[in-house]
Backbone as JSON, one array per atom type, in Angstrom:
{
  "sequence": "SRGVNASTWNNETDFVMVYTPAHVMFCEVEVNYKNLKVAVNNKYTSSRFTDETNLMIRALAPYHITGAFVSWLMKMNRSELELRVSADNMMNISYESVRAYAMPGRVIQLTANYRFATNKK",
  "N": [[-26.72, -102.86, -78.87], [-28.59, -104.87, -77.03], [-30.5, -105.01, -74.16], [-32.04, -106.89, -71.03], [-35.22, -107.78, -69.3], [-35.47, -109.74, -67.72], [-35.14, -112.98, -67.65], [-35.53, -113.68, -70.09], [-36.18, -113.54, -72.75], [-37.82, -110.67, -74.3], [-39.74, -109.09, -76.42], [-41.24, -106.17, -75.66], [-40.68, -105.55, -73.15], [-37.21, -105.29, -73.07], [-34.69, -103.3, -73.8], [-32.6, -100.51, -75.43], [-29.32, -100.71, -74.64], [-27.72, -98.24, -71.85], [-25.46, -95.84, -72.92], [-24.15, -96.85, -75.32], [-22.72, -96.79, -78.24], [-24.98, -97.24, -81.26], [-23.36, -97.3, -83.95], [-20.67, -96.95, -84.13], [-17.59, -95.94, -85.99], [-13.93, -96.64, -87.15], [-10.85, -95.14, -89.29], [-8.11, -95.91, -90.7], [-5.31, -94.0, -92.11], [-2.37, -94.9, -93.81], [1.32, -94.2, -94.26], [3.63, -95.3, -95.59], [7.92, -94.98, -95.62], [11.09, -96.11, -96.16], [11.84, -94.92, -93.3], [10.08, -93.82, -92.57], [7.26, -92.87, -90.95], [3.64, -92.19, -91.47], [0.35, -90.93, -90.39], [-3.35, -90.81, -90.4], [-5.9, -91.0, -88.45], [-9.84, -91.55, -88.49], [-12.77, -91.37, -85.79], [-15.28, -92.23, -85.61], [-18.3, -91.8, -83.57], [-21.28, -92.44, -82.94], [-24.99, -91.56, -81.85], [-25.76, -92.06, -77.62], [-27.96, -93.12, -75.77], [-28.6, -92.01, -72.45], [-29.71, -92.58, -69.99], [-32.41, -96.24, -69.36], [-35.15, -95.43, -70.67], [-34.67, -94.3, -73.55], [-34.62, -91.71, -74.19], [-34.57, -89.77, -76.47], [-34.39, -86.71, -76.54], [-32.41, -86.85, -74.26], [-29.76, -87.75, -75.09], [-26.08, -88.94, -76.05], [-24.32, -86.69, -78.27], [-23.56, -87.02, -81.43], [-19.89, -88.28, -82.45], [-17.1, -87.14, -84.16], [-13.44, -87.99, -83.33], [-10.75, -86.73, -84.63], [-6.87, -87.58, -85.77], [-3.66, -87.87, -85.5], [0.13, -89.11, -86.56], [3.43, -89.11, -86.64], [6.16, -91.54, -87.4], [9.44, -92.13, -86.69], [11.48, -94.46, -87.28], [14.59, -95.68, -86.22], [17.27, -98.05, -86.72], [19.77, -99.68, -84.44], [22.35, -101.78, -85.06], [21.16, -104.56, -83.45], [19.03, -103.91, -82.98], [16.79, -101.88, -82.34], [15.34, -98.25, -82.63], [12.34, -96.34, -81.91], [11.34, -93.68, -83.1], [7.88, -91.43, -82.17], [5.68, -89.16, -82.83], [2.54, -87.55, -82.17], [-1.99, -86.68, -82.4], [-4.01, -86.71, -80.89], [-7.61, -85.57, -80.85], [-7.45, -83.51, -83.22], [-9.09, -81.54, -83.97], [-9.63, -80.0, -81.81], [-12.22, -80.59, -80.96], [-15.26, -80.41, -78.82], [-16.54, -82.94, -76.27], [-19.04, -86.0, -74.72], [-18.5, -88.25, -73.98], [-20.18, -89.62, -71.35], [-22.17, -88.89, -69.55], [-22.58, -85.49, -68.63], [-19.3, -85.56, -68.13], [-16.63, -84.67, -68.93], [-14.75, -84.7, -71.93], [-11.24, -85.53, -72.87], [-9.46, -81.9, -73.9], [-7.89, -81.31, -77.32], [-4.91, -83.69, -77.85], [-1.42, -84.33, -77.34], [1.34, -85.47, -77.73], [4.58, -87.79, -77.62], [6.08, -90.19, -77.55], [8.73, -93.09, -77.43], [10.61, -95.55, -78.36], [12.19, -98.69, -77.27], [13.41, -101.44, -78.68], [14.58, -104.16, -77.86], [17.21, -106.06, -78.38], [17.47, -109.66, -78.67], [19.64, -112.96, -78.32], [19.04, -115.85, -79.83], [20.22, -118.78, -80.49]],
  "CA": [[-26.72, -103.84, -77.56], [-30.2, -104.34, -76.13], [-30.63, -105.37, -72.53], [-33.65, -107.82, -71.13], [-35.32, -107.36, -68.07], [-35.46, -110.54, -66.95], [-34.28, -114.52, -67.86], [-36.08, -114.57, -71.06], [-36.47, -112.4, -74.25], [-38.94, -109.84, -74.8], [-39.25, -107.34, -76.81], [-42.21, -105.52, -75.26], [-39.29, -105.17, -72.05], [-36.07, -105.02, -73.62], [-33.84, -101.68, -73.93], [-30.59, -99.98, -75.58], [-28.52, -100.43, -72.91], [-27.5, -96.93, -71.74], [-24.23, -95.76, -74.07], [-23.92, -97.83, -76.42], [-23.79, -96.52, -79.48], [-25.67, -97.9, -82.38], [-22.71, -97.14, -84.65], [-18.79, -96.65, -83.73], [-16.62, -96.68, -87.4], [-12.66, -96.33, -87.2], [-10.45, -95.85, -90.15], [-6.36, -95.15, -90.64], [-4.8, -94.18, -93.97], [-1.4, -95.07, -92.97], [2.07, -94.1, -95.71], [5.48, -95.18, -95.12], [8.34, -94.58, -96.7], [11.91, -96.38, -95.48], [12.51, -95.13, -91.69], [8.46, -92.45, -91.35], [6.13, -93.48, -90.49], [2.54, -91.03, -91.28], [-0.88, -91.53, -90.22], [-4.48, -89.95, -90.36], [-7.17, -91.59, -88.8], [-11.02, -90.91, -87.68], [-13.46, -92.66, -85.15], [-16.83, -91.73, -85.4], [-19.15, -92.65, -82.35], [-23.29, -92.34, -82.8], [-25.31, -90.73, -79.84], [-25.89, -93.32, -76.97], [-29.09, -93.09, -74.65], [-27.99, -92.33, -71.46], [-31.01, -93.98, -69.44], [-33.48, -97.29, -69.96], [-36.27, -95.05, -71.34], [-34.62, -94.51, -74.73], [-35.46, -90.17, -74.85], [-33.69, -88.99, -77.98], [-34.29, -85.47, -75.3], [-31.16, -87.24, -72.74], [-29.15, -88.64, -76.15], [-25.38, -87.91, -76.19], [-24.51, -86.08, -79.21], [-22.69, -88.4, -81.87], [-19.11, -87.08, -82.68], [-16.38, -87.57, -85.21], [-12.04, -87.47, -83.63], [-9.18, -86.94, -85.67], [-6.33, -87.7, -85.22], [-2.51, -88.0, -86.6], [0.78, -89.27, -86.06], [4.18, -89.22, -87.53], [7.54, -91.96, -86.47], [10.96, -92.22, -86.9], [12.34, -95.93, -86.42], [15.72, -96.31, -86.23], [17.59, -99.24, -86.66], [21.07, -99.63, -84.04], [22.84, -103.36, -85.13], [19.86, -105.34, -84.05], [18.11, -103.27, -81.59], [15.99, -100.59, -82.59], [14.11, -97.23, -81.66], [11.35, -95.4, -82.56], [10.71, -92.27, -81.94], [6.73, -90.57, -82.83], [5.3, -87.47, -82.46], [1.47, -87.5, -82.01], [-1.72, -85.93, -81.97], [-5.44, -87.16, -80.65], [-8.73, -85.01, -81.49], [-6.5, -82.74, -83.37], [-9.74, -80.06, -84.11], [-9.81, -80.03, -80.5], [-13.6, -81.31, -80.68], [-15.64, -80.8, -77.3], [-17.68, -84.23, -76.34], [-19.02, -86.43, -73.49], [-19.03, -89.93, -73.49], [-20.57, -90.25, -69.96], [-23.25, -87.06, -69.38], [-21.68, -84.43, -68.11], [-17.58, -85.96, -68.01], [-16.04, -83.6, -69.51], [-13.55, -85.7, -72.02], [-9.99, -84.38, -72.62], [-9.4, -81.71, -75.74], [-6.37, -82.02, -78.08], [-3.9, -84.22, -76.65], [-0.36, -84.28, -77.9], [2.35, -86.93, -77.21], [6.36, -87.88, -77.37], [6.96, -91.53, -77.39], [9.82, -93.77, -77.89], [9.67, -97.44, -77.99], [12.84, -99.43, -78.49], [13.49, -103.01, -78.42], [16.27, -104.69, -77.2], [17.53, -107.86, -79.81], [17.45, -111.09, -78.03], [20.4, -113.83, -78.63], [19.75, -117.17, -80.39], [21.08, -119.82, -80.4]],
  "C": [[-28.29, -103.53, -77.02], [-29.86, -105.2, -74.59], [-32.49, -106.06, -72.62], [-33.98, -107.6, -69.45], [-35.66, -108.88, -67.11], [-35.06, -111.8, -67.77], [-34.7, -114.8, -69.48], [-36.81, -113.44, -71.86], [-37.55, -111.72, -74.71], [-39.2, -108.48, -75.35], [-39.94, -106.61, -76.54], [-40.94, -104.61, -73.72], [-37.75, -104.88, -72.3], [-35.93, -103.92, -73.86], [-32.82, -101.56, -74.52], [-29.72, -100.26, -74.13], [-27.5, -99.31, -72.62], [-25.68, -97.03, -72.56], [-23.52, -96.6, -74.83], [-24.5, -98.03, -77.32], [-23.52, -97.56, -80.36], [-24.33, -98.3, -83.15], [-21.35, -96.33, -84.3], [-18.01, -96.87, -85.55], [-14.93, -95.94, -87.22], [-12.31, -96.34, -89.03], [-8.7, -94.89, -89.97], [-6.07, -95.31, -92.21], [-2.97, -93.84, -93.32], [0.07, -95.11, -94.36], [3.06, -94.3, -94.42], [6.41, -94.83, -95.9], [10.04, -94.81, -96.33], [11.37, -96.4, -94.23], [10.79, -94.34, -91.4], [8.04, -93.36, -92.33], [5.12, -92.28, -90.83], [1.16, -91.78, -91.25], [-1.98, -90.62, -89.37], [-5.38, -90.72, -89.69], [-8.71, -90.44, -87.69], [-11.45, -91.63, -86.92], [-14.78, -91.7, -84.88], [-17.61, -92.49, -84.6], [-20.28, -92.12, -82.69], [-24.18, -91.72, -81.73], [-25.71, -92.35, -79.91], [-26.42, -92.5, -76.13], [-28.32, -93.37, -73.62], [-29.4, -92.4, -70.64], [-32.18, -94.56, -70.66], [-34.72, -96.96, -70.91], [-35.9, -94.92, -72.46], [-34.99, -92.98, -75.09], [-34.39, -90.14, -75.31], [-33.79, -87.21, -77.04], [-32.89, -85.86, -74.21], [-30.32, -87.8, -73.71], [-27.83, -88.2, -76.3], [-24.73, -87.89, -77.41], [-23.5, -86.9, -80.51], [-21.32, -87.56, -81.94], [-17.45, -87.86, -83.09], [-14.38, -86.59, -84.33], [-11.4, -87.8, -84.33], [-7.91, -86.6, -84.61], [-4.85, -88.6, -85.99], [-0.94, -88.55, -86.17], [2.11, -89.53, -87.36], [5.57, -89.62, -86.9], [8.16, -92.16, -87.24], [11.36, -93.19, -86.59], [13.77, -95.69, -87.31], [16.79, -97.4, -85.92], [19.1, -99.21, -85.92], [21.46, -101.18, -84.05], [21.32, -104.49, -84.34], [18.91, -104.84, -83.23], [17.0, -102.42, -82.46], [14.79, -99.62, -81.91], [13.45, -96.19, -82.18], [11.13, -94.2, -81.48], [9.25, -91.7, -82.39], [6.0, -89.63, -81.61], [3.85, -88.35, -82.85], [0.01, -87.22, -81.64], [-3.42, -86.43, -81.85], [-6.32, -86.22, -80.37], [-7.88, -83.52, -81.91], [-7.2, -81.53, -83.59], [-9.93, -79.73, -82.3], [-11.33, -79.62, -79.99], [-13.7, -81.22, -79.4], [-16.64, -82.23, -77.16], [-17.86, -85.08, -74.82], [-18.91, -87.96, -73.95], [-19.48, -90.57, -72.5], [-20.8, -88.72, -69.75], [-22.67, -86.48, -68.21], [-19.88, -84.93, -67.19], [-17.2, -85.75, -69.3], [-15.07, -84.59, -70.74], [-12.72, -84.31, -72.56], [-9.67, -83.87, -74.59], [-8.04, -82.18, -76.93], [-5.16, -82.35, -76.89], [-2.48, -84.17, -78.04], [0.61, -85.59, -76.67], [3.58, -86.98, -77.99], [5.98, -89.53, -76.48], [7.86, -92.4, -78.33], [9.96, -94.92, -77.69], [11.03, -97.92, -78.63], [13.02, -100.59, -77.21], [14.11, -103.99, -79.02], [16.3, -106.49, -78.62], [17.8, -109.05, -78.63], [19.01, -111.85, -79.19], [19.45, -114.68, -79.29], [20.11, -117.41, -81.29], [20.68, -121.06, -81.09]]
}
């Protein structure tokens, strides 16, 4: 993304918007077998400038974040219960999205989702 300093576009005064990466990529591989679901994902974020002068010395480093989850779906009458265990930042990568603000390390979550059935007549 590029910003401009006035109401007209001018290549001499435009600048890369701060904290906007040039490239972001997300990919996920998911395998389903009956009521079991397993997935692994990876998100890549390229380097980002932290000021309007676009100095590479002040740019934030690029990073990869890997995650995974396992879920089990149980069907009960017409409702469903899904239990999920997920891990984000599995490699415990130290990274910054904003300069000098630490991001969380490895995060483990246990989630339960219950879907109620509705009566359709």
